[in-house]
Short mmCIF file of N, CA and C in Angstrom, two decimals:
data_model
loop_
_atom_site.label_atom_id
_atom_site.label_comp_id
_atom_site.label_asym_id
_atom_site.label_seq_id
_atom_site.Cartn_x
_atom_site.Cartn_y
_atom_site.Cartn_z
N MET A 1 132.52 41.43 48.33
CA MET A 1 133.62 40.76 47.69
C MET A 1 133.59 41.04 46.19
N SER A 2 134.74 41.24 45.64
CA SER A 2 134.87 41.45 44.20
C SER A 2 134.97 40.09 43.51
N PRO A 3 134.79 40.05 42.18
CA PRO A 3 134.97 38.78 41.47
C PRO A 3 136.34 38.15 41.72
N ALA A 4 137.39 38.95 41.78
CA ALA A 4 138.73 38.40 42.04
C ALA A 4 138.82 37.79 43.43
N GLU A 5 138.21 38.42 44.42
CA GLU A 5 138.22 37.89 45.79
C GLU A 5 137.41 36.59 45.88
N VAL A 6 136.31 36.51 45.14
CA VAL A 6 135.51 35.27 45.12
C VAL A 6 136.33 34.15 44.52
N ALA A 7 136.98 34.41 43.39
CA ALA A 7 137.82 33.38 42.75
C ALA A 7 138.93 32.93 43.69
N GLU A 8 139.54 33.87 44.39
CA GLU A 8 140.60 33.52 45.34
C GLU A 8 140.04 32.66 46.48
N ALA A 9 138.87 33.01 47.00
CA ALA A 9 138.27 32.24 48.09
C ALA A 9 137.91 30.83 47.65
N LEU A 10 137.55 30.68 46.37
CA LEU A 10 137.21 29.36 45.83
C LEU A 10 138.43 28.60 45.32
N LEU A 11 139.61 29.20 45.49
CA LEU A 11 140.87 28.60 45.06
C LEU A 11 140.87 28.31 43.57
N VAL A 12 140.33 29.26 42.79
CA VAL A 12 140.26 29.13 41.35
C VAL A 12 141.09 30.24 40.74
N SER A 13 141.92 29.89 39.76
CA SER A 13 142.72 30.92 39.11
C SER A 13 142.21 31.15 37.70
N GLY A 14 142.50 32.30 37.17
CA GLY A 14 142.11 32.62 35.80
C GLY A 14 140.66 33.05 35.71
N LEU A 15 140.28 33.41 34.47
CA LEU A 15 138.92 33.86 34.23
C LEU A 15 137.94 32.72 34.28
N GLN A 16 136.78 32.97 34.84
CA GLN A 16 135.70 31.99 34.86
C GLN A 16 134.71 32.36 33.77
N GLU A 17 133.78 31.47 33.49
CA GLU A 17 132.77 31.75 32.48
C GLU A 17 131.89 32.89 32.98
N ARG A 18 131.85 33.95 32.22
CA ARG A 18 131.00 35.10 32.55
C ARG A 18 129.75 35.03 31.69
N VAL A 19 128.63 35.28 32.30
CA VAL A 19 127.35 35.21 31.61
C VAL A 19 126.76 36.61 31.55
N GLY A 20 126.27 37.00 30.38
CA GLY A 20 125.69 38.33 30.22
C GLY A 20 124.33 38.43 30.86
N GLY A 21 123.81 39.61 30.91
CA GLY A 21 122.50 39.86 31.50
C GLY A 21 122.54 41.09 32.37
N PRO A 22 121.45 41.37 33.05
CA PRO A 22 121.37 42.59 33.85
C PRO A 22 122.27 42.57 35.08
N TYR A 23 122.72 41.40 35.48
CA TYR A 23 123.61 41.26 36.62
C TYR A 23 124.82 40.46 36.17
N GLU A 24 125.96 40.77 36.74
CA GLU A 24 127.14 39.98 36.42
C GLU A 24 126.97 38.60 37.02
N GLN A 25 127.30 37.59 36.25
CA GLN A 25 127.22 36.21 36.74
C GLN A 25 128.49 35.49 36.34
N GLU A 26 129.09 34.79 37.29
CA GLU A 26 130.24 33.94 37.02
C GLU A 26 129.89 32.51 37.37
N ASP A 27 130.18 31.62 36.46
CA ASP A 27 129.97 30.19 36.70
C ASP A 27 131.31 29.56 37.00
N PHE A 28 131.45 29.06 38.22
CA PHE A 28 132.68 28.43 38.66
C PHE A 28 132.56 26.92 38.49
N PRO A 29 133.69 26.22 38.47
CA PRO A 29 133.65 24.77 38.41
C PRO A 29 132.89 24.21 39.61
N ASP A 30 132.41 23.03 39.48
CA ASP A 30 131.77 22.30 40.57
C ASP A 30 130.46 22.91 41.05
N GLY A 31 129.67 23.47 40.13
CA GLY A 31 128.32 23.87 40.47
C GLY A 31 128.15 25.09 41.33
N VAL A 32 129.08 26.03 41.27
CA VAL A 32 128.98 27.27 42.04
C VAL A 32 128.76 28.42 41.06
N LYS A 33 127.72 29.22 41.33
CA LYS A 33 127.45 30.41 40.52
C LYS A 33 127.45 31.61 41.45
N ALA A 34 128.13 32.66 41.03
CA ALA A 34 128.17 33.90 41.80
C ALA A 34 127.49 34.99 40.99
N PHE A 35 126.68 35.78 41.67
CA PHE A 35 125.97 36.90 41.05
C PHE A 35 126.44 38.18 41.73
N TYR A 36 126.71 39.20 40.90
CA TYR A 36 127.25 40.46 41.40
C TYR A 36 126.33 41.60 41.02
N GLU A 37 126.31 42.59 41.88
CA GLU A 37 125.63 43.84 41.59
C GLU A 37 126.68 44.93 41.75
N GLU A 38 126.93 45.66 40.67
CA GLU A 38 127.96 46.69 40.67
C GLU A 38 129.31 46.13 41.14
N SER A 39 129.67 44.96 40.60
CA SER A 39 130.94 44.27 40.87
C SER A 39 131.13 43.87 42.33
N SER A 40 130.04 43.77 43.08
CA SER A 40 130.10 43.33 44.47
C SER A 40 129.23 42.08 44.63
N LEU A 41 129.75 41.06 45.28
CA LEU A 41 129.03 39.79 45.44
C LEU A 41 127.68 40.02 46.11
N ALA A 42 126.62 39.47 45.51
CA ALA A 42 125.28 39.62 46.05
C ALA A 42 124.62 38.27 46.33
N CYS A 43 125.02 37.22 45.62
CA CYS A 43 124.38 35.91 45.78
C CYS A 43 125.32 34.82 45.30
N VAL A 44 125.34 33.71 46.04
CA VAL A 44 126.05 32.50 45.61
C VAL A 44 125.01 31.39 45.57
N ALA A 45 124.89 30.74 44.42
CA ALA A 45 123.95 29.64 44.24
C ALA A 45 124.74 28.36 44.02
N LEU A 46 124.36 27.31 44.74
CA LEU A 46 125.01 26.01 44.60
C LEU A 46 124.07 25.07 43.87
N ASP A 47 124.61 24.33 42.92
CA ASP A 47 123.82 23.34 42.20
C ASP A 47 123.47 22.19 43.14
N ALA A 48 122.26 21.65 43.01
CA ALA A 48 121.79 20.58 43.89
C ALA A 48 122.61 19.30 43.76
N VAL A 49 123.17 19.07 42.58
CA VAL A 49 123.91 17.82 42.34
C VAL A 49 125.41 18.04 42.27
N THR A 50 125.84 19.03 41.48
CA THR A 50 127.27 19.20 41.25
C THR A 50 127.93 20.22 42.18
N GLY A 51 127.13 20.97 42.91
CA GLY A 51 127.68 21.97 43.81
C GLY A 51 128.27 21.33 45.06
N PRO A 52 129.09 22.08 45.76
CA PRO A 52 129.65 21.55 47.00
C PRO A 52 128.55 21.38 48.04
N GLN A 53 128.75 20.45 48.93
CA GLN A 53 127.77 20.24 50.00
C GLN A 53 128.05 21.21 51.13
N VAL A 54 127.02 21.84 51.62
CA VAL A 54 127.12 22.70 52.79
C VAL A 54 126.09 22.22 53.80
N PHE A 55 126.41 22.42 55.06
CA PHE A 55 125.55 21.92 56.14
C PHE A 55 125.13 23.06 57.05
N LEU A 56 123.96 22.95 57.59
CA LEU A 56 123.49 23.84 58.65
C LEU A 56 123.10 22.94 59.81
N SER A 57 123.81 23.05 60.89
CA SER A 57 123.57 22.21 62.08
C SER A 57 123.51 20.73 61.71
N GLY A 58 124.40 20.31 60.81
CA GLY A 58 124.48 18.91 60.43
C GLY A 58 123.55 18.48 59.32
N PHE A 59 122.65 19.36 58.86
CA PHE A 59 121.72 19.00 57.79
C PHE A 59 122.31 19.39 56.43
N PRO A 60 122.34 18.46 55.46
CA PRO A 60 122.88 18.78 54.13
C PRO A 60 121.91 19.67 53.35
N LEU A 61 122.33 20.87 53.01
CA LEU A 61 121.45 21.82 52.34
C LEU A 61 121.34 21.57 50.84
N ALA A 62 122.34 20.99 50.22
CA ALA A 62 122.32 20.73 48.78
C ALA A 62 121.93 19.27 48.52
N GLY A 63 120.98 19.09 47.62
CA GLY A 63 120.63 17.74 47.17
C GLY A 63 119.73 16.95 48.09
N SER A 64 119.05 17.60 49.01
CA SER A 64 118.14 16.90 49.92
C SER A 64 116.71 16.95 49.39
N ASP A 65 115.84 16.21 50.02
CA ASP A 65 114.41 16.25 49.70
C ASP A 65 113.87 17.62 50.11
N PRO A 66 113.19 18.33 49.22
CA PRO A 66 112.71 19.68 49.56
C PRO A 66 111.79 19.72 50.79
N GLU A 67 110.91 18.75 50.95
CA GLU A 67 110.03 18.75 52.13
C GLU A 67 110.83 18.62 53.42
N GLN A 68 111.83 17.73 53.40
CA GLN A 68 112.68 17.58 54.58
C GLN A 68 113.50 18.85 54.82
N GLY A 69 113.99 19.47 53.75
CA GLY A 69 114.76 20.69 53.88
C GLY A 69 113.94 21.83 54.47
N HIS A 70 112.71 21.98 53.99
CA HIS A 70 111.84 23.03 54.52
C HIS A 70 111.52 22.79 55.98
N GLN A 71 111.20 21.54 56.32
CA GLN A 71 110.90 21.23 57.72
C GLN A 71 112.11 21.47 58.61
N PHE A 72 113.29 21.12 58.11
CA PHE A 72 114.50 21.36 58.89
C PHE A 72 114.67 22.86 59.15
N LEU A 73 114.49 23.68 58.11
CA LEU A 73 114.65 25.13 58.29
C LEU A 73 113.63 25.68 59.29
N LEU A 74 112.40 25.19 59.22
CA LEU A 74 111.37 25.65 60.17
C LEU A 74 111.73 25.24 61.59
N ASP A 75 112.20 24.02 61.76
CA ASP A 75 112.62 23.55 63.09
C ASP A 75 113.82 24.35 63.59
N HIS A 76 114.77 24.60 62.70
CA HIS A 76 115.96 25.36 63.07
C HIS A 76 115.56 26.78 63.49
N ALA A 77 114.65 27.38 62.74
CA ALA A 77 114.18 28.73 63.06
C ALA A 77 113.50 28.77 64.42
N ALA A 78 112.68 27.77 64.70
CA ALA A 78 111.99 27.72 65.99
C ALA A 78 112.98 27.58 67.14
N GLU A 79 114.00 26.76 66.93
CA GLU A 79 114.98 26.51 67.99
C GLU A 79 115.93 27.69 68.19
N HIS A 80 116.29 28.37 67.10
CA HIS A 80 117.31 29.42 67.18
C HIS A 80 116.77 30.84 67.02
N GLY A 81 115.47 30.97 66.83
CA GLY A 81 114.88 32.31 66.69
C GLY A 81 115.16 32.99 65.37
N ASN A 82 115.37 32.20 64.31
CA ASN A 82 115.62 32.79 62.98
C ASN A 82 114.33 33.36 62.40
N CYS A 83 114.49 34.35 61.54
CA CYS A 83 113.37 34.94 60.81
C CYS A 83 113.11 34.10 59.56
N VAL A 84 111.86 33.66 59.39
CA VAL A 84 111.48 32.80 58.26
C VAL A 84 110.68 33.62 57.26
N LEU A 85 110.95 33.39 55.98
CA LEU A 85 110.21 34.05 54.92
C LEU A 85 109.90 33.00 53.85
N TYR A 86 108.66 33.01 53.38
CA TYR A 86 108.25 32.14 52.27
C TYR A 86 108.20 32.95 51.00
N THR A 87 108.55 32.32 49.88
CA THR A 87 108.45 32.98 48.59
C THR A 87 107.29 32.37 47.80
N PRO A 88 106.82 33.04 46.75
CA PRO A 88 105.67 32.53 46.00
C PRO A 88 105.86 31.12 45.42
N ASP A 89 107.12 30.70 45.21
CA ASP A 89 107.36 29.35 44.66
C ASP A 89 107.52 28.32 45.78
N ASP A 90 107.10 28.66 47.01
CA ASP A 90 107.16 27.77 48.17
C ASP A 90 108.58 27.50 48.66
N SER A 91 109.51 28.37 48.34
CA SER A 91 110.85 28.28 48.91
C SER A 91 110.80 28.88 50.31
N VAL A 92 111.77 28.48 51.14
CA VAL A 92 111.86 28.99 52.50
C VAL A 92 113.20 29.68 52.66
N SER A 93 113.19 30.80 53.37
CA SER A 93 114.41 31.55 53.62
C SER A 93 114.55 31.82 55.11
N LEU A 94 115.77 31.69 55.60
CA LEU A 94 116.12 32.19 56.92
C LEU A 94 116.84 33.50 56.66
N THR A 95 116.09 34.58 56.71
CA THR A 95 116.61 35.86 56.23
C THR A 95 117.78 36.36 57.06
N ASP A 96 117.78 36.11 58.36
CA ASP A 96 118.88 36.61 59.18
C ASP A 96 120.17 35.84 58.93
N LEU A 97 120.08 34.68 58.30
CA LEU A 97 121.28 33.92 57.93
C LEU A 97 121.64 34.14 56.46
N GLY A 98 120.76 34.81 55.70
CA GLY A 98 121.02 35.02 54.27
C GLY A 98 120.90 33.74 53.47
N LEU A 99 120.07 32.82 53.94
CA LEU A 99 119.92 31.51 53.30
C LEU A 99 118.55 31.40 52.66
N LEU A 100 118.52 31.04 51.39
CA LEU A 100 117.30 30.79 50.66
C LEU A 100 117.40 29.37 50.10
N LEU A 101 116.44 28.51 50.43
CA LEU A 101 116.47 27.13 49.98
C LEU A 101 115.45 26.94 48.87
N ARG A 102 115.95 26.83 47.66
CA ARG A 102 115.11 26.62 46.48
C ARG A 102 115.06 25.13 46.14
N SER A 103 114.13 24.77 45.27
CA SER A 103 114.08 23.42 44.72
C SER A 103 114.64 23.47 43.30
N GLN A 104 115.31 22.38 42.92
CA GLN A 104 115.88 22.27 41.58
C GLN A 104 115.46 20.93 41.00
N GLN A 105 114.88 20.96 39.80
CA GLN A 105 114.48 19.73 39.13
C GLN A 105 115.71 19.08 38.53
N VAL A 106 115.92 17.81 38.88
CA VAL A 106 117.06 17.04 38.38
C VAL A 106 116.49 15.73 37.85
N GLY A 107 116.30 15.68 36.52
CA GLY A 107 115.65 14.51 35.94
C GLY A 107 114.24 14.40 36.50
N GLU A 108 113.93 13.25 37.08
CA GLU A 108 112.60 13.03 37.67
C GLU A 108 112.53 13.51 39.11
N ALA A 109 113.67 13.80 39.70
CA ALA A 109 113.72 14.17 41.12
C ALA A 109 113.72 15.69 41.31
N CYS A 110 113.29 16.10 42.47
CA CYS A 110 113.35 17.49 42.88
C CYS A 110 114.22 17.54 44.13
N LEU A 111 115.28 18.35 44.09
CA LEU A 111 116.26 18.41 45.18
C LEU A 111 116.45 19.84 45.66
N THR A 112 116.96 20.00 46.87
CA THR A 112 117.20 21.33 47.40
C THR A 112 118.44 21.96 46.80
N ARG A 113 118.37 23.26 46.64
CA ARG A 113 119.47 24.06 46.09
C ARG A 113 119.63 25.29 46.99
N PRO A 114 120.71 25.37 47.76
CA PRO A 114 120.87 26.52 48.64
C PRO A 114 121.44 27.74 47.92
N LEU A 115 120.95 28.89 48.31
CA LEU A 115 121.47 30.16 47.84
C LEU A 115 121.82 31.00 49.06
N PHE A 116 122.94 31.67 48.99
CA PHE A 116 123.39 32.56 50.05
C PHE A 116 123.31 33.96 49.48
N VAL A 117 122.50 34.80 50.10
CA VAL A 117 122.07 36.05 49.48
C VAL A 117 122.29 37.23 50.43
N LYS A 118 122.75 38.34 49.87
CA LYS A 118 122.93 39.53 50.71
C LYS A 118 121.57 40.05 51.17
N GLU A 119 121.57 40.70 52.31
CA GLU A 119 120.35 41.13 52.97
C GLU A 119 119.45 41.99 52.07
N GLU A 120 120.04 42.92 51.33
CA GLU A 120 119.23 43.80 50.49
C GLU A 120 118.45 43.04 49.43
N TRP A 121 119.02 41.98 48.92
CA TRP A 121 118.32 41.18 47.92
C TRP A 121 117.23 40.33 48.56
N LEU A 122 117.45 39.83 49.76
CA LEU A 122 116.39 39.08 50.43
C LEU A 122 115.25 39.99 50.86
N ASP A 123 115.57 41.25 51.15
CA ASP A 123 114.54 42.22 51.53
C ASP A 123 113.70 42.66 50.33
N SER A 124 114.20 42.43 49.13
CA SER A 124 113.53 42.85 47.90
C SER A 124 112.68 41.71 47.36
N GLN A 125 111.37 41.95 47.22
CA GLN A 125 110.49 40.91 46.67
C GLN A 125 110.93 40.53 45.26
N TYR A 126 111.40 41.49 44.47
CA TYR A 126 111.84 41.19 43.12
C TYR A 126 112.94 40.13 43.14
N PHE A 127 113.99 40.36 43.92
CA PHE A 127 115.10 39.42 43.95
C PHE A 127 114.69 38.08 44.55
N ARG A 128 113.94 38.11 45.64
CA ARG A 128 113.50 36.85 46.26
C ARG A 128 112.75 35.99 45.25
N ASP A 129 111.92 36.63 44.44
CA ASP A 129 111.09 35.89 43.48
C ASP A 129 111.86 35.43 42.25
N HIS A 130 113.05 36.03 41.97
CA HIS A 130 113.78 35.70 40.75
C HIS A 130 115.10 34.96 40.98
N LEU A 131 115.53 34.83 42.22
CA LEU A 131 116.81 34.15 42.48
C LEU A 131 116.69 32.66 42.27
N PRO A 132 117.68 31.98 41.75
CA PRO A 132 118.88 32.53 41.12
C PRO A 132 118.52 33.21 39.81
N LEU A 133 119.36 34.06 39.33
CA LEU A 133 119.05 34.96 38.21
C LEU A 133 119.38 34.39 36.85
N GLU A 134 119.66 33.10 36.73
CA GLU A 134 120.08 32.55 35.43
C GLU A 134 119.09 32.85 34.31
N ALA A 135 117.80 32.82 34.61
CA ALA A 135 116.78 32.98 33.57
C ALA A 135 116.28 34.42 33.43
N VAL A 136 116.80 35.34 34.22
CA VAL A 136 116.32 36.73 34.18
C VAL A 136 116.90 37.44 32.98
N GLN A 137 116.04 38.06 32.21
CA GLN A 137 116.46 38.81 31.03
C GLN A 137 116.46 40.30 31.34
N GLY A 138 117.45 41.01 30.80
CA GLY A 138 117.57 42.46 31.04
C GLY A 138 116.70 43.29 30.15
#
């Protein structure tokens, strides 16, 4: 998807905040960040608090307790045969679904933050270890 197609899918018109760096990043209203590689969508990160809520089999992926989120993903993987991958920061990914569940510090609390990632980036240790890319310097 191109940046214009992402904006259309999110029902947003006009230019969004573009952030510089080694990858194109667009910050959309309501806690949605899109990351592009060569103008093609590669990752969507949702904020744990302000992002939209998304569910997997009825479980809220944004803003949940990280321990409960990780256990849910492990249970889901066991039940549905998903491929599980752990990252060095103790995040869990269901690689065949393109889902990476990170933790986000919100004040004193730690909450889940879902990322939806293209397969090539999940297959890359560099991207898995650095997603979301807000803090990555070029």
